[in-house]
PDB file of C-alpha atoms in Angstrom:
ATOM      1  CA  UNK A   1     129.924  20.184  32.986  1.00 48.00           C
ATOM      2  CA  UNK A   2     129.138  17.887  36.087  1.00 49.00           C
ATOM      3  CA  UNK A   3     131.295  14.997  34.066  1.00 52.00           C
ATOM      4  CA  UNK A   4     133.583  17.303  33.825  1.00 47.00           C
ATOM      5  CA  UNK A   5     133.823  18.222  37.981  1.00 51.00           C
ATOM      6  CA  UNK A   6     133.189  14.127  38.506  1.00 54.00           C
ATOM      7  CA  UNK A   7     136.369  13.815  37.163  1.00 63.00           C
ATOM      8  CA  UNK A   8     138.330  16.757  38.521  1.00 72.00           C
ATOM      9  CA  UNK A   9     141.280  16.071  40.356  1.00 77.00           C
ATOM     10  CA  UNK A  10     144.525  17.808  42.231  1.00 76.00           C
ATOM     11  CA  UNK A  11     147.709  17.154  41.430  1.00 89.00           C
ATOM     12  CA  UNK A  12     150.245  17.557  44.708  1.00 91.00           C
ATOM     13  CA  UNK A  13     153.495  18.760  43.171  1.00 93.00           C
ATOM     14  CA  UNK A  14     156.722  18.981  45.936  1.00 95.00           C
ATOM     15  CA  UNK A  15     159.933  20.071  45.878  1.00 96.00           C
ATOM     16  CA  UNK A  16     161.844  18.389  49.375  1.00 95.00           C
ATOM     17  CA  UNK A  17     165.555  19.601  48.443  1.00 95.00           C
ATOM     18  CA  UNK A  18     167.180  19.965  51.864  1.00 95.00           C
ATOM     19  CA  UNK A  19     169.922  22.737  51.990  1.00 95.00           C
ATOM     20  CA  UNK A  20     172.752  20.592  53.603  1.00 95.00           C
ATOM     21  CA  UNK A  21     172.864  17.627  50.677  1.00 96.00           C
ATOM     22  CA  UNK A  22     172.886  20.671  47.380  1.00 96.00           C
ATOM     23  CA  UNK A  23     175.381  22.472  50.193  1.00 96.00           C
ATOM     24  CA  UNK A  24     177.963  19.216  49.868  1.00 96.00           C
ATOM     25  CA  UNK A  25     176.688  18.168  46.240  1.00 96.00           C
ATOM     26  CA  UNK A  26     177.821  22.653  45.508  1.00 95.00           C
ATOM     27  CA  UNK A  27     181.306  22.726  47.696  1.00 95.00           C
ATOM     28  CA  UNK A  28     182.397  19.805  45.411  1.00 96.00           C
ATOM     29  CA  UNK A  29     181.405  20.597  42.128  1.00 95.00           C
ATOM     30  CA  UNK A  30     183.192  24.399  43.189  1.00 94.00           C
ATOM     31  CA  UNK A  31     186.115  22.813  44.565  1.00 96.00           C
ATOM     32  CA  UNK A  32     186.328  20.580  40.921  1.00 96.00           C
ATOM     33  CA  UNK A  33     185.782  22.642  38.476  1.00 94.00           C
ATOM     34  CA  UNK A  34     188.462  25.073  40.147  1.00 95.00           C
ATOM     35  CA  UNK A  35     190.936  21.799  39.953  1.00 95.00           C
ATOM     36  CA  UNK A  36     189.824  21.349  36.665  1.00 94.00           C
ATOM     37  CA  UNK A  37     190.506  24.923  35.131  1.00 91.00           C
ATOM     38  CA  UNK A  38     186.633  24.649  34.258  1.00 88.00           C
ATOM     39  CA  UNK A  39     186.994  21.545  32.459  1.00 90.00           C
ATOM     40  CA  UNK A  40     184.665  19.945  35.417  1.00 93.00           C
ATOM     41  CA  UNK A  41     181.849  22.127  34.680  1.00 91.00           C
ATOM     42  CA  UNK A  42     179.393  20.240  32.528  1.00 91.00           C
ATOM     43  CA  UNK A  43     179.732  17.373  35.130  1.00 94.00           C
ATOM     44  CA  UNK A  44     179.342  19.153  38.225  1.00 94.00           C
ATOM     45  CA  UNK A  45     175.908  20.814  36.351  1.00 92.00           C
ATOM     46  CA  UNK A  46     174.610  17.584  35.571  1.00 93.00           C
ATOM     47  CA  UNK A  47     174.938  16.530  39.373  1.00 95.00           C
ATOM     48  CA  UNK A  48     173.011  19.103  40.461  1.00 95.00           C
ATOM     49  CA  UNK A  49     170.444  19.284  37.476  1.00 94.00           C
ATOM     50  CA  UNK A  50     169.816  15.134  38.768  1.00 96.00           C
ATOM     51  CA  UNK A  51     169.918  16.651  42.457  1.00 97.00           C
ATOM     52  CA  UNK A  52     166.811  18.828  41.978  1.00 96.00           C
ATOM     53  CA  UNK A  53     165.097  17.140  39.688  1.00 96.00           C
ATOM     54  CA  UNK A  54     164.379  13.617  42.370  1.00 96.00           C
ATOM     55  CA  UNK A  55     164.325  16.361  44.869  1.00 97.00           C
ATOM     56  CA  UNK A  56     160.841  17.274  42.595  1.00 97.00           C
ATOM     57  CA  UNK A  57     157.944  15.109  42.932  1.00 96.00           C
ATOM     58  CA  UNK A  58     154.579  15.201  41.309  1.00 94.00           C
ATOM     59  CA  UNK A  59     151.661  13.106  42.694  1.00 92.00           C
ATOM     60  CA  UNK A  60     153.998  11.137  44.782  1.00 91.00           C
ATOM     61  CA  UNK A  61     156.808   9.972  41.760  1.00 94.00           C
ATOM     62  CA  UNK A  62     160.258  11.994  41.436  1.00 96.00           C
ATOM     63  CA  UNK A  63     161.647  13.450  38.290  1.00 96.00           C
ATOM     64  CA  UNK A  64     164.952  12.445  36.599  1.00 95.00           C
ATOM     65  CA  UNK A  65     166.896  13.892  34.397  1.00 94.00           C
ATOM     66  CA  UNK A  66     169.747  11.587  32.536  1.00 92.00           C
ATOM     67  CA  UNK A  67     171.565  14.189  31.154  1.00 90.00           C
ATOM     68  CA  UNK A  68     175.512  13.339  31.396  1.00 89.00           C
ATOM     69  CA  UNK A  69     178.657  14.977  32.567  1.00 89.00           C
ATOM     70  CA  UNK A  70     180.178  13.191  29.523  1.00 87.00           C
ATOM     71  CA  UNK A  71     176.942  14.590  27.066  1.00 87.00           C
ATOM     72  CA  UNK A  72     177.145  18.180  28.447  1.00 85.00           C
ATOM     73  CA  UNK A  73     181.500  18.070  28.429  1.00 85.00           C
ATOM     74  CA  UNK A  74     180.906  17.329  24.404  1.00 81.00           C
ATOM     75  CA  UNK A  75     178.356  20.374  23.763  1.00 76.00           C
ATOM     76  CA  UNK A  76     179.989  21.766  25.872  1.00 76.00           C
ATOM     77  CA  UNK A  77     183.325  22.017  23.489  1.00 80.00           C
ATOM     78  CA  UNK A  78     181.607  22.833  20.561  1.00 79.00           C
ATOM     79  CA  UNK A  79     180.166  26.096  22.451  1.00 76.00           C
ATOM     80  CA  UNK A  80     183.157  26.697  23.341  1.00 79.00           C
ATOM     81  CA  UNK A  81     184.596  26.521  19.693  1.00 80.00           C
ATOM     82  CA  UNK A  82     181.763  28.706  18.371  1.00 79.00           C
ATOM     83  CA  UNK A  83     182.698  31.409  20.965  1.00 76.00           C
ATOM     84  CA  UNK A  84     186.551  30.558  20.243  1.00 80.00           C
ATOM     85  CA  UNK A  85     186.138  31.865  16.391  1.00 82.00           C
ATOM     86  CA  UNK A  86     183.861  35.029  17.439  1.00 78.00           C
ATOM     87  CA  UNK A  87     185.649  36.276  19.529  1.00 78.00           C
ATOM     88  CA  UNK A  88     188.798  35.338  16.962  1.00 82.00           C
ATOM     89  CA  UNK A  89     186.889  36.977  14.531  1.00 77.00           C
ATOM     90  CA  UNK A  90     186.411  40.547  16.629  1.00 76.00           C
ATOM     91  CA  UNK A  91     190.515  40.899  17.464  1.00 79.00           C
ATOM     92  CA  UNK A  92     191.494  39.503  13.852  1.00 78.00           C
ATOM     93  CA  UNK A  93     189.437  43.088  13.172  1.00 77.00           C
ATOM     94  CA  UNK A  94     190.632  44.656  15.523  1.00 80.00           C
ATOM     95  CA  UNK A  95     193.995  43.763  14.515  1.00 78.00           C
ATOM     96  CA  UNK A  96     193.835  44.959  10.608  1.00 78.00           C
ATOM     97  CA  UNK A  97     192.478  48.084  12.203  1.00 75.00           C
ATOM     98  CA  UNK A  98     188.906  47.372  11.604  1.00 79.00           C
ATOM     99  CA  UNK A  99     186.650  47.291  14.673  1.00 78.00           C
ATOM    100  CA  UNK A 100     184.237  48.865  13.659  1.00 78.00           C
ATOM    101  CA  UNK A 101     183.394  45.671  11.146  1.00 74.00           C
ATOM    102  CA  UNK A 102     184.489  43.405  13.475  1.00 74.00           C
ATOM    103  CA  UNK A 103     182.076  44.484  16.348  1.00 80.00           C
ATOM    104  CA  UNK A 104     179.104  44.769  13.941  1.00 80.00           C
ATOM    105  CA  UNK A 105     180.229  40.554  12.666  1.00 79.00           C
ATOM    106  CA  UNK A 106     180.458  40.047  16.580  1.00 76.00           C
ATOM    107  CA  UNK A 107     177.367  40.841  17.664  1.00 79.00           C
ATOM    108  CA  UNK A 108     175.471  39.675  14.543  1.00 80.00           C
ATOM    109  CA  UNK A 109     177.092  36.322  15.085  1.00 80.00           C
ATOM    110  CA  UNK A 110     175.577  36.554  18.926  1.00 79.00           C
ATOM    111  CA  UNK A 111     172.338  37.417  17.642  1.00 81.00           C
ATOM    112  CA  UNK A 112     172.728  34.006  15.577  1.00 81.00           C
ATOM    113  CA  UNK A 113     173.732  32.292  18.174  1.00 84.00           C
ATOM    114  CA  UNK A 114     170.837  32.928  21.129  1.00 86.00           C
ATOM    115  CA  UNK A 115     168.114  30.968  19.277  1.00 90.00           C
ATOM    116  CA  UNK A 116     169.686  28.511  17.745  1.00 87.00           C
ATOM    117  CA  UNK A 117     171.001  28.231  22.028  1.00 86.00           C
ATOM    118  CA  UNK A 118     167.740  28.381  22.919  1.00 88.00           C
ATOM    119  CA  UNK A 119     165.661  26.034  20.695  1.00 89.00           C
ATOM    120  CA  UNK A 120     168.923  23.758  21.668  1.00 87.00           C
ATOM    121  CA  UNK A 121     168.701  23.903  25.165  1.00 86.00           C
ATOM    122  CA  UNK A 122     164.372  22.816  25.952  1.00 90.00           C
ATOM    123  CA  UNK A 123     165.214  20.592  22.485  1.00 89.00           C
ATOM    124  CA  UNK A 124     168.277  18.438  25.417  1.00 88.00           C
ATOM    125  CA  UNK A 125     166.705  19.736  28.095  1.00 90.00           C
ATOM    126  CA  UNK A 126     163.515  18.313  28.038  1.00 92.00           C
ATOM    127  CA  UNK A 127     164.555  14.875  26.246  1.00 89.00           C
ATOM    128  CA  UNK A 128     165.974  14.727  29.117  1.00 91.00           C
ATOM    129  CA  UNK A 129     163.480  14.616  31.164  1.00 94.00           C
ATOM    130  CA  UNK A 130     161.100  12.395  32.454  1.00 94.00           C
ATOM    131  CA  UNK A 131     158.225  11.544  35.335  1.00 94.00           C
ATOM    132  CA  UNK A 132     157.639   7.388  35.712  1.00 92.00           C
ATOM    133  CA  UNK A 133     158.868   6.456  32.615  1.00 90.00           C
ATOM    134  CA  UNK A 134     157.410   9.178  30.241  1.00 92.00           C
ATOM    135  CA  UNK A 135     159.780  11.781  28.479  1.00 92.00           C
ATOM    136  CA  UNK A 136     159.205  15.188  27.981  1.00 94.00           C
ATOM    137  CA  UNK A 137     160.171  15.735  24.437  1.00 92.00           C
ATOM    138  CA  UNK A 138     160.315  19.978  22.390  1.00 93.00           C
ATOM    139  CA  UNK A 139     159.360  19.774  18.879  1.00 91.00           C
ATOM    140  CA  UNK A 140     160.104  23.081  17.209  1.00 92.00           C
ATOM    141  CA  UNK A 141     161.504  23.934  13.567  1.00 91.00           C
ATOM    142  CA  UNK A 142     165.151  25.328  14.722  1.00 90.00           C
ATOM    143  CA  UNK A 143     165.068  26.851  11.025  1.00 91.00           C
ATOM    144  CA  UNK A 144     161.310  28.443  11.784  1.00 94.00           C
ATOM    145  CA  UNK A 145     162.210  29.542  15.824  1.00 94.00           C
ATOM    146  CA  UNK A 146     165.350  31.993  13.966  1.00 92.00           C
ATOM    147  CA  UNK A 147     162.984  33.234  11.312  1.00 93.00           C
ATOM    148  CA  UNK A 148     160.858  34.488  14.456  1.00 96.00           C
ATOM    149  CA  UNK A 149     163.037  35.051  16.915  1.00 95.00           C
ATOM    150  CA  UNK A 150     164.660  38.297  14.395  1.00 93.00           C
ATOM    151  CA  UNK A 151     161.911  38.828  13.556  1.00 95.00           C
ATOM    152  CA  UNK A 152     160.316  39.642  17.007  1.00 96.00           C
ATOM    153  CA  UNK A 153     163.740  41.160  18.043  1.00 93.00           C
ATOM    154  CA  UNK A 154     163.883  43.711  14.527  1.00 94.00           C
ATOM    155  CA  UNK A 155     160.276  44.764  16.212  1.00 96.00           C
ATOM    156  CA  UNK A 156     162.086  45.532  19.650  1.00 95.00           C
ATOM    157  CA  UNK A 157     164.424  47.261  18.548  1.00 93.00           C
ATOM    158  CA  UNK A 158     162.171  49.137  15.529  1.00 96.00           C
ATOM    159  CA  UNK A 159     160.077  49.962  18.144  1.00 96.00           C
ATOM    160  CA  UNK A 160     163.157  50.832  20.528  1.00 94.00           C
ATOM    161  CA  UNK A 161     162.171  47.658  22.975  1.00 93.00           C
ATOM    162  CA  UNK A 162     158.631  48.564  23.204  1.00 95.00           C
ATOM    163  CA  UNK A 163     158.028  45.196  21.558  1.00 97.00           C
ATOM    164  CA  UNK A 164     160.114  43.387  24.204  1.00 95.00           C
ATOM    165  CA  UNK A 165     156.960  42.601  25.912  1.00 96.00           C
ATOM    166  CA  UNK A 166     155.474  40.989  23.157  1.00 97.00           C
ATOM    167  CA  UNK A 167     158.732  39.230  22.587  1.00 96.00           C
ATOM    168  CA  UNK A 168     159.031  37.849  25.533  1.00 95.00           C
ATOM    169  CA  UNK A 169     154.914  36.101  25.268  1.00 97.00           C
ATOM    170  CA  UNK A 170     155.713  35.281  21.737  1.00 97.00           C
ATOM    171  CA  UNK A 171     159.262  33.275  22.551  1.00 96.00           C
ATOM    172  CA  UNK A 172     157.824  31.786  26.117  1.00 96.00           C
ATOM    173  CA  UNK A 173     154.799  30.696  23.802  1.00 96.00           C
ATOM    174  CA  UNK A 174     156.317  28.949  21.425  1.00 96.00           C
ATOM    175  CA  UNK A 175     158.739  27.265  23.099  1.00 96.00           C
ATOM    176  CA  UNK A 176     156.236  26.004  25.904  1.00 96.00           C
ATOM    177  CA  UNK A 177     153.816  25.171  22.881  1.00 95.00           C
ATOM    178  CA  UNK A 178     156.246  23.178  21.498  1.00 95.00           C
ATOM    179  CA  UNK A 179     156.635  20.550  24.600  1.00 95.00           C
ATOM    180  CA  UNK A 180     155.177  17.753  24.808  1.00 94.00           C
ATOM    181  CA  UNK A 181     154.962  15.085  28.407  1.00 93.00           C
ATOM    182  CA  UNK A 182     154.187  11.650  26.939  1.00 91.00           C
ATOM    183  CA  UNK A 183     151.205  12.079  24.442  1.00 91.00           C
ATOM    184  CA  UNK A 184     149.990  15.311  26.372  1.00 94.00           C
ATOM    185  CA  UNK A 185     151.093  18.454  24.986  1.00 94.00           C
ATOM    186  CA  UNK A 186     151.610  22.048  26.914  1.00 96.00           C
ATOM    187  CA  UNK A 187     150.289  25.711  26.043  1.00 96.00           C
ATOM    188  CA  UNK A 188     151.266  29.245  27.267  1.00 96.00           C
ATOM    189  CA  UNK A 189     148.210  31.827  26.646  1.00 94.00           C
ATOM    190  CA  UNK A 190     149.768  34.805  27.841  1.00 93.00           C
ATOM    191  CA  UNK A 191     148.985  38.187  25.660  1.00 95.00           C
ATOM    192  CA  UNK A 192     151.815  40.539  25.120  1.00 95.00           C
ATOM    193  CA  UNK A 193     149.297  43.308  25.492  1.00 96.00           C
ATOM    194  CA  UNK A 194     149.018  42.863  29.754  1.00 96.00           C
ATOM    195  CA  UNK A 195     152.155  41.712  29.625  1.00 97.00           C
ATOM    196  CA  UNK A 196     153.224  45.305  28.476  1.00 97.00           C
ATOM    197  CA  UNK A 197     151.335  47.397  30.868  1.00 97.00           C
ATOM    198  CA  UNK A 198     151.865  44.731  34.134  1.00 96.00           C
ATOM    199  CA  UNK A 199     155.051  45.858  34.278  1.00 96.00           C
ATOM    200  CA  UNK A 200     154.524  49.398  32.700  1.00 96.00           C
ATOM    201  CA  UNK A 201     152.391  49.536  36.218  1.00 96.00           C
ATOM    202  CA  UNK A 202     154.896  47.629  38.196  1.00 96.00           C
ATOM    203  CA  UNK A 203     157.729  49.678  36.488  1.00 95.00           C
ATOM    204  CA  UNK A 204     155.316  52.384  37.918  1.00 96.00           C
ATOM    205  CA  UNK A 205     154.684  52.286  41.360  1.00 96.00           C
ATOM    206  CA  UNK A 206     158.316  50.226  41.779  1.00 95.00           C
ATOM    207  CA  UNK A 207     159.429  54.057  41.448  1.00 95.00           C
ATOM    208  CA  UNK A 208     157.141  55.877  43.745  1.00 94.00           C
ATOM    209  CA  UNK A 209     157.001  53.066  46.300  1.00 95.00           C
ATOM    210  CA  UNK A 210     160.828  53.642  46.191  1.00 93.00           C
ATOM    211  CA  UNK A 211     161.375  50.311  45.207  1.00 92.00           C
ATOM    212  CA  UNK A 212     158.529  48.741  47.774  1.00 93.00           C
ATOM    213  CA  UNK A 213     156.011  46.991  44.793  1.00 96.00           C
ATOM    214  CA  UNK A 214     158.790  45.330  43.778  1.00 96.00           C
ATOM    215  CA  UNK A 215     157.852  42.208  45.350  1.00 96.00           C
ATOM    216  CA  UNK A 216     154.213  42.504  44.331  1.00 97.00           C
ATOM    217  CA  UNK A 217     155.208  42.862  41.125  1.00 97.00           C
ATOM    218  CA  UNK A 218     157.375  39.971  41.400  1.00 96.00           C
ATOM    219  CA  UNK A 219     154.080  38.180  42.469  1.00 97.00           C
ATOM    220  CA  UNK A 220     152.501  39.715  39.280  1.00 97.00           C
ATOM    221  CA  UNK A 221     154.576  38.413  36.719  1.00 97.00           C
ATOM    222  CA  UNK A 222     155.194  34.312  38.291  1.00 97.00           C
ATOM    223  CA  UNK A 223     151.328  34.575  38.608  1.00 97.00           C
ATOM    224  CA  UNK A 224     151.042  35.519  35.248  1.00 97.00           C
ATOM    225  CA  UNK A 225     153.869  32.910  33.447  1.00 96.00           C
ATOM    226  CA  UNK A 226     151.981  30.242  36.489  1.00 97.00           C
ATOM    227  CA  UNK A 227     147.667  30.788  35.589  1.00 97.00           C
ATOM    228  CA  UNK A 228     148.774  31.040  31.586  1.00 97.00           C
ATOM    229  CA  UNK A 229     150.273  27.184  31.372  1.00 97.00           C
ATOM    230  CA  UNK A 230     148.507  23.858  31.313  1.00 96.00           C
ATOM    231  CA  UNK A 231     149.248  21.125  29.440  1.00 96.00           C
ATOM    232  CA  UNK A 232     146.698  19.553  27.412  1.00 94.00           C
ATOM    233  CA  UNK A 233     145.579  15.661  26.267  1.00 93.00           C
ATOM    234  CA  UNK A 234     142.891  15.187  23.604  1.00 88.00           C
ATOM    235  CA  UNK A 235     139.851  17.008  26.105  1.00 89.00           C
ATOM    236  CA  UNK A 236     141.634  16.247  29.420  1.00 92.00           C
ATOM    237  CA  UNK A 237     143.210  19.292  30.719  1.00 94.00           C
ATOM    238  CA  UNK A 238     145.596  20.268  33.873  1.00 95.00           C
ATOM    239  CA  UNK A 239     145.564  24.332  34.396  1.00 95.00           C
ATOM    240  CA  UNK A 240     147.957  25.274  36.177  1.00 96.00           C
ATOM    241  CA  UNK A 241     147.235  29.016  39.037  1.00 96.00           C
ATOM    242  CA  UNK A 242     149.388  30.359  41.500  1.00 97.00           C
ATOM    243  CA  UNK A 243     148.456  31.460  45.144  1.00 96.00           C
ATOM    244  CA  UNK A 244     152.052  33.581  45.614  1.00 97.00           C
ATOM    245  CA  UNK A 245     151.201  37.216  47.570  1.00 96.00           C
ATOM    246  CA  UNK A 246     153.209  39.867  47.639  1.00 96.00           C
ATOM    247  CA  UNK A 247     153.861  39.126  51.435  1.00 96.00           C
ATOM    248  CA  UNK A 248     155.087  36.080  50.008  1.00 96.00           C
ATOM    249  CA  UNK A 249     157.922  36.954  47.110  1.00 97.00           C
ATOM    250  CA  UNK A 250     158.883  39.520  50.749  1.00 96.00           C
ATOM    251  CA  UNK A 251     159.702  37.535  53.055  1.00 96.00           C
ATOM    252  CA  UNK A 252     161.254  34.797  51.244  1.00 97.00           C
ATOM    253  CA  UNK A 253     163.748  38.272  49.919  1.00 96.00           C
ATOM    254  CA  UNK A 254     164.185  39.621  52.737  1.00 96.00           C
ATOM    255  CA  UNK A 255     165.622  36.070  54.695  1.00 97.00           C
ATOM    256  CA  UNK A 256     167.626  34.552  52.020  1.00 96.00           C
ATOM    257  CA  UNK A 257     168.874  38.126  51.507  1.00 96.00           C
ATOM    258  CA  UNK A 258     169.708  38.027  54.856  1.00 97.00           C
ATOM    259  CA  UNK A 259     171.586  33.912  54.953  1.00 97.00           C
ATOM    260  CA  UNK A 260     173.667  35.135  52.828  1.00 96.00           C
ATOM    261  CA  UNK A 261     174.779  38.014  54.321  1.00 96.00           C
ATOM    262  CA  UNK A 262     175.472  36.338  57.445  1.00 95.00           C
ATOM    263  CA  UNK A 263     177.211  33.475  55.655  1.00 95.00           C
ATOM    264  CA  UNK A 264     179.197  35.453  53.322  1.00 93.00           C
ATOM    265  CA  UNK A 265     177.446  33.292  50.338  1.00 91.00           C
ATOM    266  CA  UNK A 266     177.911  30.359  51.493  1.00 91.00           C
ATOM    267  CA  UNK A 267     174.544  29.780  52.353  1.00 95.00           C
ATOM    268  CA  UNK A 268     173.325  29.631  48.434  1.00 95.00           C
ATOM    269  CA  UNK A 269     173.068  25.835  49.064  1.00 96.00           C
ATOM    270  CA  UNK A 270     169.956  26.876  51.656  1.00 97.00           C
ATOM    271  CA  UNK A 271     168.407  30.147  49.214  1.00 97.00           C
ATOM    272  CA  UNK A 272     167.964  27.875  46.550  1.00 96.00           C
ATOM    273  CA  UNK A 273     166.625  25.033  47.846  1.00 97.00           C
ATOM    274  CA  UNK A 274     164.056  27.639  49.971  1.00 97.00           C
ATOM    275  CA  UNK A 275     163.418  28.937  46.710  1.00 97.00           C
ATOM    276  CA  UNK A 276     162.198  26.055  44.994  1.00 96.00           C
ATOM    277  CA  UNK A 277     160.417  24.908  47.335  1.00 97.00           C
ATOM    278  CA  UNK A 278     158.870  28.666  47.222  1.00 97.00           C
ATOM    279  CA  UNK A 279     157.869  28.232  43.669  1.00 96.00           C
ATOM    280  CA  UNK A 280     156.148  25.069  43.746  1.00 95.00           C
ATOM    281  CA  UNK A 281     154.606  25.194  46.893  1.00 95.00           C
ATOM    282  CA  UNK A 282     152.763  28.330  45.582  1.00 96.00           C
ATOM    283  CA  UNK A 283     152.180  26.375  42.375  1.00 96.00           C
ATOM    284  CA  UNK A 284     148.446  24.507  41.805  1.00 95.00           C
ATOM    285  CA  UNK A 285     147.485  21.869  39.957  1.00 95.00           C
ATOM    286  CA  UNK A 286     143.320  21.243  39.084  1.00 93.00           C
ATOM    287  CA  UNK A 287     142.151  19.628  35.879  1.00 94.00           C
ATOM    288  CA  UNK A 288     140.848  15.887  34.800  1.00 91.00           C
ATOM    289  CA  UNK A 289     143.407  14.745  32.807  1.00 92.00           C
ATOM    290  CA  UNK A 290     144.383  10.426  33.821  1.00 89.00           C
ATOM    291  CA  UNK A 291     147.830  11.247  34.566  1.00 90.00           C
ATOM    292  CA  UNK A 292     148.303   7.180  34.750  1.00 87.00           C
ATOM    293  CA  UNK A 293     146.727   7.138  30.738  1.00 87.00           C
ATOM    294  CA  UNK A 294     150.119   9.054  29.214  1.00 88.00           C
ATOM    295  CA  UNK A 295     151.969   7.714  26.749  1.00 86.00           C
ATOM    296  CA  UNK A 296     155.330   7.734  25.892  1.00 85.00           C
ATOM    297  CA  UNK A 297     155.703   9.835  22.612  1.00 84.00           C
ATOM    298  CA  UNK A 298     159.420  11.633  22.451  1.00 68.00           C
ATOM    299  CA  UNK A 299     163.076  10.348  21.388  1.00 67.00           C
ATOM    300  CA  UNK A 300     165.946  10.508  23.200  1.00 62.00           C
ATOM    301  CA  UNK A 301     167.921  13.495  22.352  1.00 53.00           C
ATOM    302  CA  UNK A 302     171.395  13.823  23.183  1.00 52.00           C
ATOM    303  CA  UNK A 303     173.556  16.907  22.378  1.00 54.00           C
ATOM    304  CA  UNK A 304     173.713  18.984  24.753  1.00 51.00           C
ATOM    305  CA  UNK A 305     175.474  21.916  22.739  1.00 52.00           C
ATOM    306  CA  UNK A 306     172.779  24.339  23.376  1.00 48.00           C
ATOM    307  CA  UNK A 307     172.961  23.597  26.513  1.00 51.00           C
ATOM    308  CA  UNK A 308     175.983  24.848  26.747  1.00 48.00           C
ATOM    309  CA  UNK A 309     175.974  27.580  24.414  1.00 52.00           C
ATOM    310  CA  UNK A 310     173.074  28.889  27.156  1.00 55.00           C
ATOM    311  CA  UNK A 311     174.622  28.616  29.559  1.00 53.00           C
ATOM    312  CA  UNK A 312     177.678  30.560  28.280  1.00 44.00           C
ATOM    313  CA  UNK A 313     175.006  33.627  27.508  1.00 48.00           C
ATOM    314  CA  UNK A 314     173.119  32.948  30.637  1.00 48.00           C
ATOM    315  CA  UNK A 315     169.640  32.092  29.618  1.00 50.00           C
ATOM    316  CA  UNK A 316     167.636  30.598  32.812  1.00 52.00           C
ATOM    317  CA  UNK A 317     166.061  33.509  32.631  1.00 42.00           C
ATOM    318  CA  UNK A 318     164.428  32.242  29.296  1.00 46.00           C
ATOM    319  CA  UNK A 319     164.028  28.701  30.451  1.00 46.00           C
TER     320      UNK A 319
END
């Protein structure tokens, strides 16, 4: 125990992105995406991710995103082809006066795409992320994850949504548990029962307080996500802890809303940067893992199809 205390250290997470810098990137991206009828979108996303990653640092060293617009464009085309096929089948069956069959096939295809998109996005995003030259990675098995996802989804449907809390935690545990940081491993130790009760309490109290408790509910969710996360390497470990309060979330939301209202939405860049800074300012890392001893173990993976599918499906919340 004494040796652990002697080795215990703090790690500093920082975010120094500025709204004015991000605004310049966002405006150019919007204009080019509109002018090119959406074709520029993959390059726009790559540019934004590079900015956000470079503005994020651990112990003074910035993270890097190595994904390119070209990689994402290839995935973008594949994603369009997949969704185009699904919609094509739907309209074909509608034309054949079989809308019910078409709808079933469409939603079955949609459900089959969901886990593939999530898995692919994690694999691509982690592979293209590094810190001090040490790459992240994702080692989940696609077939295994698809089977688990469909099982969890089936249980959620059968229980009329009640199992949704267990599905959310099981999915987070599987995905994060397969993330690697060099030769260190991430782990998520949440429990579906706790998560269900947390959401049930938050829902009930939010109703009784006419929505005021929403900010404290958000605080508890954030705390639950962060406090159950850790990184381990052999016997060494880094634990994550949230320091945010309900009042902090209330202040963040109110100021962000006022910025968006008084700038007619143009303040989005400042809102995004304030939110990112808020997250990193309220996450503390403590442990005894020597970051200088991390070894390179992860491979490059350049297929961004899952990344683009997740964009189409708006899966940022899952990530």
